[in-house]
Coordinates of C-alpha atoms in Angstrom, one line a residue:
Chain A
M250 CA -20.7 -3.8 18.1
F251 CA -17.4 -3.0 19.9
E252 CA -17.8 -5.3 23.5
D253 CA -15.0 -7.4 22.8
L254 CA -12.8 -4.1 22.3
N255 CA -13.0 -3.1 26.1
D256 CA -9.9 -4.4 27.3
L257 CA -8.6 -2.4 23.9
Y258 CA -10.4 0.7 24.9
Q259 CA -10.7 1.2 28.4
Q260 CA -12.4 3.4 30.1
V261 CA -9.2 5.0 30.8
I262 CA -8.1 5.4 27.8
L263 CA -10.6 6.5 25.8
D264 CA -10.7 9.5 28.8
H265 CA -7.6 10.4 27.8
C266 CA -7.5 9.9 24.0
K267 CA -10.3 12.3 24.0
K268 CA -8.7 14.9 26.7
P269 CA -4.9 14.1 26.2
R270 CA -2.6 15.8 29.6
N271 CA -0.1 17.8 29.5
F272 CA -1.2 18.4 25.9
R273 CA 1.5 21.8 25.1
E274 CA 4.3 22.4 24.1
M275 CA 7.2 23.3 27.0
T276 CA 9.3 26.2 26.3
P277 CA 12.4 26.5 27.7
C278 CA 12.4 22.4 28.9
S279 CA 15.1 20.7 30.2
C280 CA 14.7 18.4 26.5
S281 CA 12.9 16.5 23.9
A282 CA 12.6 14.0 21.6
Q283 CA 10.8 13.4 18.5
G284 CA 8.9 9.4 18.2
R285 CA 7.4 8.5 14.9
N286 CA 5.3 5.1 13.9
P287 CA 6.6 4.9 10.3
L288 CA 4.0 2.3 9.7
C289 CA 1.5 5.0 10.2
G290 CA 3.5 7.5 10.2
D291 CA 2.0 8.9 14.0
Q292 CA 4.7 11.5 15.8
L293 CA 5.1 13.4 18.9
Q294 CA 7.0 15.4 20.8
L295 CA 7.5 14.5 24.8
F296 CA 9.2 17.2 26.9
L297 CA 10.3 17.5 30.1
D298 CA 11.6 20.1 32.6
M299 CA 14.3 17.7 34.7
D300 CA 15.2 18.8 38.7
G301 CA 18.3 17.6 38.5
D302 CA 17.5 13.6 38.2
T303 CA 13.7 13.5 39.2
V304 CA 11.2 15.2 36.4
R305 CA 10.0 18.2 37.2
D306 CA 7.2 18.2 34.7
A307 CA 6.7 16.6 31.0
S308 CA 4.4 17.0 28.3
F309 CA 3.5 16.1 24.5
V310 CA 2.4 17.7 21.2
G311 CA 1.4 15.4 18.6
S312 CA -1.1 13.3 16.6
G313 CA -1.8 9.9 16.9
C314 CA -4.4 6.7 17.4
C315 CA -6.3 6.8 21.1
I316 CA -3.8 4.2 22.1
S317 CA -0.9 6.7 21.5
K318 CA -2.5 9.9 22.6
A319 CA -3.6 8.3 25.7
S320 CA -0.3 6.5 26.4
A321 CA 1.4 9.8 25.9
S322 CA -1.1 11.3 28.4
L323 CA -1.0 8.7 31.2
L324 CA 2.7 7.8 30.9
T325 CA 3.5 12.2 30.7
D326 CA 1.3 12.2 34.5
F327 CA 3.2 9.2 35.9
A328 CA 6.5 11.3 35.4
K329 CA 6.0 13.9 36.9
G330 CA 8.1 13.8 40.6
K331 CA 9.3 10.3 39.5
T332 CA 13.5 9.7 38.6
R333 CA 15.3 9.0 36.1
A334 CA 16.0 5.2 37.8
D335 CA 11.9 5.4 39.0
I336 CA 11.1 5.9 35.1
E337 CA 13.5 3.4 33.5
T338 CA 12.2 0.8 36.7
M339 CA 8.4 1.5 34.8
F340 CA 9.5 1.8 31.5
A341 CA 11.2 -2.4 31.8
S342 CA 7.8 -2.9 33.5
V343 CA 5.6 -1.8 31.2
H344 CA 7.7 -2.5 27.3
E345 CA 6.8 -6.3 29.2
M346 CA 3.6 -5.7 30.0
I347 CA 1.9 -4.1 26.9
K348 CA 4.2 -7.0 25.3
T349 CA 3.1 -10.3 26.7
G350 CA 0.2 -8.5 29.4
K351 CA 2.1 -10.3 31.8
V352 CA 1.8 -7.3 35.0
I353 CA 5.3 -7.2 36.8
G354 CA 5.1 -5.1 40.2
D355 CA 2.1 -2.2 40.6
V356 CA 2.1 -0.1 37.6
G357 CA -0.9 1.9 38.9
K358 CA -2.7 3.4 35.8
L359 CA -0.6 2.3 33.4
A360 CA -2.0 -1.6 33.6
V361 CA -5.0 -0.4 31.7
F362 CA -2.8 -0.7 28.4
A363 CA -2.8 -4.8 30.1
G364 CA -4.9 -5.8 27.0
I365 CA -3.3 -4.2 24.4
Y366 CA -0.5 -7.3 23.8
K367 CA -3.5 -9.1 21.8
Y368 CA -3.6 -6.7 19.5
P369 CA -0.4 -7.1 17.9
A370 CA -0.9 -4.4 15.2
R371 CA -1.7 -1.8 17.6
V372 CA 1.1 -2.7 20.5
K373 CA 3.6 0.1 19.1
C374 CA 0.8 2.7 18.7
A375 CA 1.1 2.5 23.0
I376 CA 5.2 2.0 23.3
L377 CA 6.0 5.5 21.0
S378 CA 5.5 8.1 23.6
W379 CA 8.1 5.4 26.2
H380 CA 10.9 5.1 23.5
A381 CA 10.9 9.1 23.3
L382 CA 10.8 9.1 27.4
M383 CA 13.5 7.1 27.2
S384 CA 14.8 9.3 24.5
A385 CA 14.4 12.4 26.1
L386 CA 16.2 11.5 29.1
K387 CA 19.1 10.5 27.3
G388 CA 19.1 13.7 26.0
G389 CA 18.9 12.6 23.1
D390 CA 17.4 15.0 20.2
Q391 CA 18.1 11.8 17.5
E392 CA 14.6 10.9 16.5
V393 CA 13.1 7.6 17.9
T394 CA 11.6 5.6 15.7
T395 CA 9.7 2.1 17.0
E396 CA 11.1 0.5 13.5
S397 CA 12.9 -1.9 16.8
E398 CA 10.1 -3.0 18.3
Q399 CA 9.5 -6.8 16.7
N400 CA 5.8 -7.7 15.4
Chain B
M247 CA -13.0 -13.8 -25.8
S248 CA -16.9 -13.1 -25.1
T249 CA -18.1 -11.8 -22.1
P250 CA -21.0 -12.5 -20.6
H251 CA -23.4 -8.6 -20.7
H252 CA -24.3 -9.1 -16.1
P253 CA -22.1 -11.5 -14.4
D254 CA -23.9 -13.7 -12.2
W255 CA -21.4 -11.7 -9.6
S256 CA -23.1 -13.7 -6.6
T257 CA -22.2 -17.0 -8.2
L258 CA -18.8 -15.7 -8.8
R259 CA -17.6 -15.6 -5.3
E260 CA -18.3 -18.9 -4.6
D261 CA -14.6 -18.9 -6.6
F262 CA -13.9 -18.0 -3.9
P263 CA -12.9 -20.3 -0.4
I264 CA -11.5 -17.2 1.7
L265 CA -14.3 -14.8 1.4
H266 CA -16.6 -17.5 3.1
Q267 CA -15.8 -17.1 7.0
Q268 CA -16.1 -15.5 10.0
V269 CA -14.1 -13.2 11.5
H270 CA -14.8 -12.1 15.2
G271 CA -18.4 -13.8 14.8
K272 CA -18.8 -12.3 12.5
P273 CA -19.2 -12.8 8.4
L274 CA -15.9 -11.2 7.0
V275 CA -16.5 -8.8 4.9
Y276 CA -13.2 -8.0 2.6
F277 CA -12.7 -4.6 1.2
D278 CA -8.7 -4.6 1.1
N279 CA -9.1 -5.6 -2.5
A280 CA -5.9 -2.1 -2.9
A281 CA -3.3 -3.9 -1.4
T282 CA -3.2 -7.2 -2.2
S283 CA -6.8 -9.7 -3.9
Q284 CA -8.4 -13.1 -2.9
K285 CA -7.8 -15.3 -5.3
P286 CA -9.9 -17.8 -7.0
R287 CA -10.0 -21.4 -7.0
S288 CA -8.9 -22.0 -10.3
V289 CA -6.2 -19.5 -9.2
I290 CA -4.6 -22.1 -6.3
R291 CA -5.4 -25.3 -7.9
S292 CA -2.9 -24.2 -11.0
L293 CA -0.2 -23.6 -8.8
V294 CA -0.9 -26.8 -7.3
H295 CA -1.2 -28.6 -10.7
Y296 CA 1.9 -26.9 -11.1
Y297 CA 4.5 -28.4 -7.6
E298 CA 2.2 -32.0 -8.4
H299 CA 2.3 -32.4 -12.2
D300 CA 5.0 -30.0 -14.0
N301 CA 7.3 -28.9 -11.9
S302 CA 10.9 -28.2 -13.2
N303 CA 13.8 -25.8 -13.9
V304 CA 12.9 -23.9 -17.4
H305 CA 14.5 -23.4 -20.3
R306 CA 17.6 -25.5 -20.1
G307 CA 15.9 -28.6 -19.4
I308 CA 15.6 -31.4 -22.3
H309 CA 13.5 -34.0 -20.6
E310 CA 9.7 -33.6 -20.0
L311 CA 9.1 -32.1 -16.9
S312 CA 11.3 -28.9 -18.3
N313 CA 9.8 -28.8 -21.2
R314 CA 5.9 -28.5 -19.8
A315 CA 7.7 -26.1 -17.1
T316 CA 9.2 -24.1 -19.9
A317 CA 5.7 -24.0 -22.1
G318 CA 3.9 -23.3 -19.1
F319 CA 5.7 -20.1 -18.2
E320 CA 5.6 -19.1 -22.0
A321 CA 2.0 -19.4 -22.9
A322 CA 1.9 -17.2 -19.7
R323 CA 4.0 -14.5 -20.8
V324 CA 1.8 -14.6 -24.1
R325 CA -1.3 -14.2 -22.2
T326 CA 0.3 -11.7 -20.6
A327 CA 0.7 -10.1 -24.6
K328 CA -2.6 -10.6 -24.7
F329 CA -3.7 -9.2 -21.7
I330 CA -3.5 -5.9 -22.2
N331 CA -3.0 -6.3 -26.2
A332 CA 1.3 -5.9 -26.6
A333 CA 2.6 -5.6 -29.7
S334 CA 4.8 -8.6 -28.8
A335 CA 5.4 -11.3 -26.0
D336 CA 8.4 -10.2 -25.9
E337 CA 7.7 -6.5 -24.7
I338 CA 6.7 -8.8 -21.5
I339 CA 9.5 -9.0 -18.5
F340 CA 7.7 -11.1 -15.4
T341 CA 9.4 -9.4 -12.4
R342 CA 8.0 -9.3 -9.0
G343 CA 5.6 -6.9 -9.1
T344 CA 5.2 -3.3 -9.7
T345 CA 7.6 -2.0 -7.3
E346 CA 10.5 -4.6 -9.0
S347 CA 9.5 -3.5 -12.6
I348 CA 9.8 0.4 -12.0
N349 CA 13.0 -0.3 -10.0
L350 CA 14.4 -1.9 -12.9
V351 CA 13.8 0.9 -15.6
A352 CA 15.6 3.1 -13.1
N353 CA 18.6 0.7 -13.2
T354 CA 18.4 0.3 -16.7
W355 CA 16.8 3.0 -18.9
G356 CA 17.3 5.4 -16.0
T357 CA 21.1 5.1 -15.4
K358 CA 21.8 4.5 -19.1
H359 CA 19.6 8.1 -20.4
L360 CA 20.0 10.6 -16.9
K361 CA 21.9 13.0 -16.6
T362 CA 22.4 16.1 -14.4
G363 CA 20.2 19.0 -15.1
D364 CA 17.5 16.1 -16.5
V365 CA 14.1 16.1 -15.1
I366 CA 11.6 12.8 -13.8
L367 CA 8.3 14.3 -14.1
L368 CA 6.3 12.6 -11.9
T369 CA 2.4 13.0 -10.5
E370 CA 1.5 14.1 -6.6
L371 CA -0.3 11.0 -6.5
E372 CA 2.3 8.0 -6.8
H373 CA 2.6 5.5 -4.5
H374 CA 6.3 5.5 -3.1
S375 CA 6.6 2.7 -5.3
N376 CA 6.6 4.9 -8.1
L377 CA 8.1 8.0 -6.3
V378 CA 11.2 6.7 -4.3
P379 CA 13.1 4.5 -7.3
W380 CA 13.0 7.9 -8.8
Q381 CA 14.7 9.5 -5.9
M382 CA 17.7 6.5 -5.3
L383 CA 18.5 7.5 -9.7
A384 CA 18.4 11.8 -8.9
K385 CA 20.3 11.3 -6.4
R386 CA 23.2 8.9 -9.0
T387 CA 22.7 10.8 -12.1
G388 CA 22.0 14.1 -10.7
A389 CA 18.8 14.5 -12.4
R390 CA 15.8 16.7 -10.5
L391 CA 12.7 15.3 -9.4
V392 CA 9.3 17.6 -10.3
Y393 CA 5.8 17.0 -10.0
V394 CA 2.3 17.8 -11.6
P395 CA 0.4 19.2 -8.5
V396 CA -2.9 17.9 -7.2
N397 CA -5.6 20.1 -7.1
G398 CA -6.6 18.6 -3.0
D399 CA -8.9 16.4 -1.2
E400 CA -10.2 15.8 -4.5
G401 CA -7.4 14.1 -5.5
L402 CA -7.2 15.5 -9.5
L403 CA -4.0 16.7 -11.3
D404 CA -4.0 20.3 -12.6
L405 CA -3.5 19.1 -15.6
S406 CA -3.5 22.5 -17.7
Q407 CA -0.1 23.0 -16.1
L408 CA 1.0 19.9 -17.5
D409 CA 2.6 21.8 -21.3
A410 CA 4.4 24.4 -19.1
L411 CA 5.8 21.3 -16.8
L412 CA 6.9 19.4 -20.1
T413 CA 10.3 21.3 -20.3
P414 CA 13.1 20.2 -23.1
Q415 CA 15.1 18.9 -19.5
V416 CA 12.4 16.2 -18.7
K417 CA 13.1 12.9 -19.4
L418 CA 10.9 10.5 -18.1
F419 CA 7.0 11.1 -17.1
A420 CA 5.5 8.0 -14.4
M421 CA 2.9 8.5 -13.5
V422 CA -0.8 6.1 -11.9
H423 CA -2.4 4.9 -13.7
I424 CA -5.7 5.1 -10.7
S425 CA -4.4 6.0 -7.2
N426 CA -4.6 3.9 -4.2
S427 CA -5.4 6.4 -1.2
M428 CA -7.9 8.7 -4.2
G429 CA -9.2 6.3 -6.4
T430 CA -8.4 8.6 -9.0
V431 CA -8.8 7.9 -12.6
N432 CA -5.5 10.0 -14.2
P433 CA -6.8 10.3 -18.4
V434 CA -3.6 8.5 -18.8
A435 CA -3.1 8.4 -23.1
E436 CA -3.8 11.9 -22.8
M437 CA -1.0 12.6 -20.7
C438 CA 1.5 10.5 -22.3
A439 CA 1.0 11.8 -25.9
Q440 CA 1.4 15.6 -24.6
A441 CA 4.8 13.7 -23.6
R442 CA 5.3 11.6 -26.5
Q443 CA 5.5 14.7 -29.1
R444 CA 8.0 15.7 -26.6
G445 CA 9.7 12.7 -27.1
I446 CA 9.5 11.9 -23.3
T447 CA 9.7 8.2 -22.4
T448 CA 6.6 8.3 -20.2
L449 CA 5.8 5.5 -17.9
V450 CA 2.5 3.7 -16.3
D451 CA 1.6 2.4 -12.7
G452 CA -1.1 0.2 -14.1
A453 CA -0.7 -2.2 -10.4
Q454 CA -4.9 -0.6 -9.5
S455 CA -5.7 -0.9 -13.0
A456 CA -4.6 -3.3 -14.2
G457 CA -7.1 -5.9 -12.3
H458 CA -10.4 -3.2 -12.7
L459 CA -10.7 -2.2 -16.7
P460 CA -9.3 -3.1 -19.9
V461 CA -5.7 -2.2 -20.7
D462 CA -4.5 -1.4 -24.2
V463 CA -1.5 -0.2 -23.7
Q464 CA -0.7 0.0 -27.4
A465 CA -3.9 3.0 -26.8
I466 CA -2.9 4.1 -24.1
G467 CA 0.9 4.8 -25.9
C468 CA 2.8 4.6 -22.7
D469 CA 6.4 2.9 -23.1
F470 CA 6.2 1.9 -20.4
F471 CA 3.6 -0.2 -18.0
A472 CA 3.6 -2.0 -15.0
F473 CA 1.5 -4.3 -12.3
S474 CA 1.7 -7.1 -9.9
G475 CA -0.7 -10.1 -10.5
H476 CA -0.9 -10.7 -6.7
K477 CA -3.8 -7.1 -7.2
I478 CA -5.5 -9.1 -10.0
C479 CA -6.1 -12.2 -8.4
G480 CA -2.8 -14.5 -9.2
P481 CA -0.3 -14.9 -6.4
T482 CA 1.8 -12.8 -4.7
G483 CA 6.0 -12.6 -5.9
I484 CA 4.8 -12.1 -9.5
G485 CA 4.5 -8.8 -11.6
V486 CA 5.0 -7.9 -15.0
L487 CA 7.2 -4.8 -16.8
W488 CA 6.4 -4.4 -20.3
G489 CA 8.1 -2.2 -22.3
R490 CA 8.4 -0.9 -26.0
T491 CA 10.2 -3.8 -28.1
A492 CA 12.7 -0.3 -29.4
V493 CA 12.9 1.0 -25.9
L494 CA 13.5 -2.6 -24.2
E495 CA 16.2 -3.1 -27.0
A496 CA 18.1 -0.7 -26.0
M497 CA 18.3 -1.2 -22.2
P498 CA 21.2 -2.3 -21.0
P499 CA 20.8 -5.4 -18.3
W500 CA 19.9 -5.8 -14.1
Q501 CA 21.0 -8.3 -12.7
G502 CA 23.3 -10.3 -14.5
G503 CA 23.0 -14.8 -13.5
G504 CA 22.4 -17.7 -15.7
E505 CA 19.0 -16.6 -17.9
M506 CA 19.8 -13.9 -19.1
I507 CA 23.1 -14.7 -21.0
L508 CA 24.5 -16.6 -25.1
S509 CA 27.8 -17.1 -23.8
V510 CA 29.6 -16.5 -21.1
G511 CA 33.8 -15.9 -20.9
Y512 CA 35.5 -15.2 -17.8
H513 CA 36.0 -12.1 -19.0
K514 CA 33.7 -11.4 -21.1
T515 CA 29.4 -12.2 -21.9
E516 CA 27.2 -12.2 -24.3
Y517 CA 23.8 -11.1 -23.5
K518 CA 20.5 -12.5 -24.7
H519 CA 17.9 -9.9 -26.1
A520 CA 14.5 -8.6 -24.1
P521 CA 12.5 -10.4 -22.5
H522 CA 15.3 -12.8 -21.5
R523 CA 17.9 -11.0 -20.8
F524 CA 16.1 -8.6 -17.9
E525 CA 15.3 -12.3 -15.9
A526 CA 18.5 -13.4 -15.1
G527 CA 18.4 -16.3 -12.1
T528 CA 15.8 -19.0 -11.7
P529 CA 12.6 -17.1 -12.0
D530 CA 8.7 -17.5 -10.3
I531 CA 8.4 -20.5 -12.1
S532 CA 4.9 -20.9 -10.2
G533 CA 3.8 -17.1 -10.5
P534 CA 3.3 -17.2 -14.2
I535 CA 1.2 -20.2 -14.2
G536 CA -0.8 -19.2 -11.6
L537 CA -1.1 -15.1 -13.1
H538 CA -2.1 -16.9 -16.9
A539 CA -5.3 -18.9 -14.6
A540 CA -6.0 -15.4 -13.5
M541 CA -6.1 -13.5 -16.5
D542 CA -8.0 -16.6 -17.6
Y543 CA -10.6 -15.7 -14.6
L544 CA -11.2 -12.3 -14.7
D545 CA -11.4 -11.8 -19.7
A546 CA -14.1 -14.8 -18.7
I547 CA -15.8 -12.5 -16.7
G548 CA -14.6 -9.3 -18.8
R549 CA -13.0 -6.2 -17.2
E550 CA -15.8 -4.2 -18.5
N551 CA -18.0 -5.5 -16.4
I552 CA -15.6 -5.1 -13.7
W553 CA -15.1 -1.8 -14.1
R554 CA -18.8 -1.0 -14.1
H555 CA -19.1 -3.2 -11.4
D556 CA -16.8 -1.5 -8.8
Q557 CA -18.2 2.2 -9.8
D558 CA -21.1 1.1 -8.3
L559 CA -20.4 -0.2 -5.4
A560 CA -17.6 3.1 -4.6
T561 CA -20.3 5.6 -6.1
Y562 CA -22.6 4.1 -3.9
A563 CA -20.1 3.3 -0.7
Y564 CA -19.3 7.0 -1.4
E565 CA -23.1 8.9 -1.8
Q566 CA -24.2 6.6 1.8
L567 CA -20.7 8.1 3.8
A568 CA -21.0 11.0 2.2
A569 CA -24.5 11.4 3.5
L570 CA -23.3 11.5 7.8
D571 CA -22.1 14.0 9.6
G572 CA -18.2 14.5 10.3
I573 CA -17.0 12.5 7.5
R574 CA -14.5 14.0 5.6
L575 CA -14.0 11.7 2.5
F576 CA -10.8 12.1 -0.4
G577 CA -11.1 11.3 -4.0
P578 CA -12.8 12.4 -6.9
Q579 CA -16.6 13.2 -6.7
T580 CA -17.7 11.5 -9.6
G581 CA -16.3 8.9 -12.7
R582 CA -13.7 7.3 -9.6
A583 CA -12.4 3.3 -8.8
G584 CA -13.6 1.5 -6.9
L585 CA -12.4 2.5 -3.1
V586 CA -13.3 5.4 -0.7
S587 CA -10.6 6.7 1.5
F588 CA -12.5 8.7 4.4
L589 CA -11.4 9.9 7.7
L590 CA -13.8 10.8 10.9
N591 CA -14.1 13.8 12.9
D592 CA -11.8 13.4 16.0
V593 CA -11.4 9.8 15.5
H594 CA -8.0 8.4 14.1
A595 CA -7.4 6.0 11.2
H596 CA -5.6 3.2 12.9
D597 CA -8.7 3.5 15.8
V598 CA -11.5 2.6 13.0
V599 CA -9.5 0.1 10.6
T600 CA -9.3 -1.7 14.2
L601 CA -13.1 -1.5 15.4
A602 CA -14.4 -2.4 11.8
D603 CA -12.4 -5.8 12.2
Q604 CA -13.9 -6.0 15.2
A605 CA -17.6 -5.6 13.7
G606 CA -15.6 -8.2 10.4
V607 CA -14.8 -6.1 7.9
A608 CA -11.7 -5.7 6.7
L609 CA -10.2 -2.4 5.7
R610 CA -6.8 -0.1 5.7
G611 CA -6.0 2.4 7.8
G612 CA -2.7 4.4 7.3
H613 CA -1.0 6.9 4.4
H614 CA -1.1 4.1 1.7
C615 CA 2.6 4.1 0.7
T616 CA 1.6 8.4 -0.6
Q617 CA 3.1 10.1 1.9
P618 CA 4.2 13.1 0.8
L619 CA 0.3 13.2 -0.2
M620 CA -0.3 13.1 2.8
H621 CA 1.8 15.7 3.9
K622 CA 0.0 17.7 0.9
L623 CA -3.3 17.0 2.5
G624 CA -2.6 18.0 6.0
V625 CA -3.6 14.2 7.6
E626 CA -1.2 11.3 8.4
S627 CA -3.8 8.6 7.1
T628 CA -6.5 7.7 5.7
A629 CA -9.3 5.1 6.2
R630 CA -9.6 3.3 3.1
A631 CA -11.8 0.3 1.4
S632 CA -11.3 -0.7 -2.0
F633 CA -13.7 -3.0 -3.3
Y634 CA -13.5 -6.1 -6.7
F635 CA -16.1 -7.8 -7.9
Y636 CA -17.2 -10.1 -5.3
N637 CA -18.0 -7.2 -3.1
T638 CA -21.4 -6.6 -2.8
R639 CA -23.9 -4.0 -2.3
A640 CA -24.9 -5.1 0.9
E641 CA -21.7 -5.7 1.9
V642 CA -21.2 -1.6 1.5
D643 CA -24.2 -1.3 3.9
R644 CA -22.7 -3.1 6.3
L645 CA -19.7 -0.8 6.4
V646 CA -21.8 2.6 7.0
A647 CA -23.6 1.1 9.8
V648 CA -20.1 0.2 11.1
V649 CA -18.5 3.6 10.8
K650 CA -22.0 4.6 12.6
E651 CA -21.4 2.7 15.0
I652 CA -17.2 4.0 14.8
Q653 CA -18.6 7.3 15.5
K654 CA -21.1 7.0 18.5
F655 CA -18.8 4.6 20.2
F656 CA -16.7 7.7 20.3
R657 CA -19.0 10.0 20.7
G658 CA -20.3 8.3 23.7

């Protein structure tokens, strides 16, 4: 019945939403940030353990839909071992891909989100954890929301 | 107006052009009526007719078109008074919707009557529209908010506490008639009676009730009743605030401008009586005209018939869904209004709604503008199917089949 949704709910996404990786609190951590989607009430907290400019470990807790959980799971997997600059570059690529479907450069496993742009109501779900990650990297304890995203 | 005892529901469906379309290749099942209802051809035509023949400004012109527009606008006020059995058409104030109606009361009546230490009594079922304006008023005046508690997933108010909650500090009791997220029907007449005995002013949020069951504001015994046109087959952008004449006449104006004045000097203005005192500026004129057509349409069916149909679909849907494994249902088990809120184990409401949409079934997923209630129940969101008279049992069957498929999709 839902064959047309295969580009939204890809197997990798379903797998990460059912068995989210790095789904735990991190205490102590170098920095953390709250992300919230006021549209649906979803929220998550993202934790980073930094070694200078490099992410040693990343994890998250919270509640959300399949897309937002899978996004946070894949993102925390990706972030480990990456530098701040690596993450900023990837954020630009992923942000563009999620909103327009255009894939610039090698986004690895995160390519599973390339179909989201066809579902405008779900773009914010995929982008929430990225905003939390960028906020954590800035060291801000400030909560971020998806409100700045254009629908 | 005489009402048929057995409306031909399938013929009525033909009056709604929008329902006859495919969404994602499947026939549309529109189950988001608590958010907004669809519009029958007669309402759409009334708007077209107004703009093609009568469009003009109201209350100030002397020419023919202005007379027609004014007559149509004021006829809608008279029709609205009849729709809710108001004592007079002067008790009907046109607003943008339920939210603006409540904000009007908070800003005029509330600012005049509330002070530090006073209590505004609400219920835990309230929509943000009957909650945030009172929070803002409380902040301005130093009043406090107190809530009648809800009993859990069933969404029933614990009214045994009401007597104790109606303390001498309570100046206003504002309550929802039908909960948009639970489907609870509150006994508003009894609740208002208890408040009235103590001289407490009452407001009923009728957004989910006005178009679904017969409403008689005098029988309810409230002081204010608010509802929206777009949820009762009318256009968006038009709403109603009903207030008792004595209460309205004692209220200061809210927005200032044209239409609401008797005379204006550079330093002093004399205001009109209600309702015009509360309708500053050129109003939405086509809105009341469309609303008039919607009220005629609904009352030709008979709201007691609509209510029976709503309840039949809600009961049927509740029973079918309750028979499934791994589902959590919200709202009362009996006597519910025409909606069912639910959650599937391990499947987020937004995923349910996205998948249902793919199958042509339009649901709502989210907190339904009742975030405090969702927090109390320990959930972020629910999926909701809300019905109207043009929906059918066959459509409910499609919903149930789709829910089963969704469970399979996430289990597999």
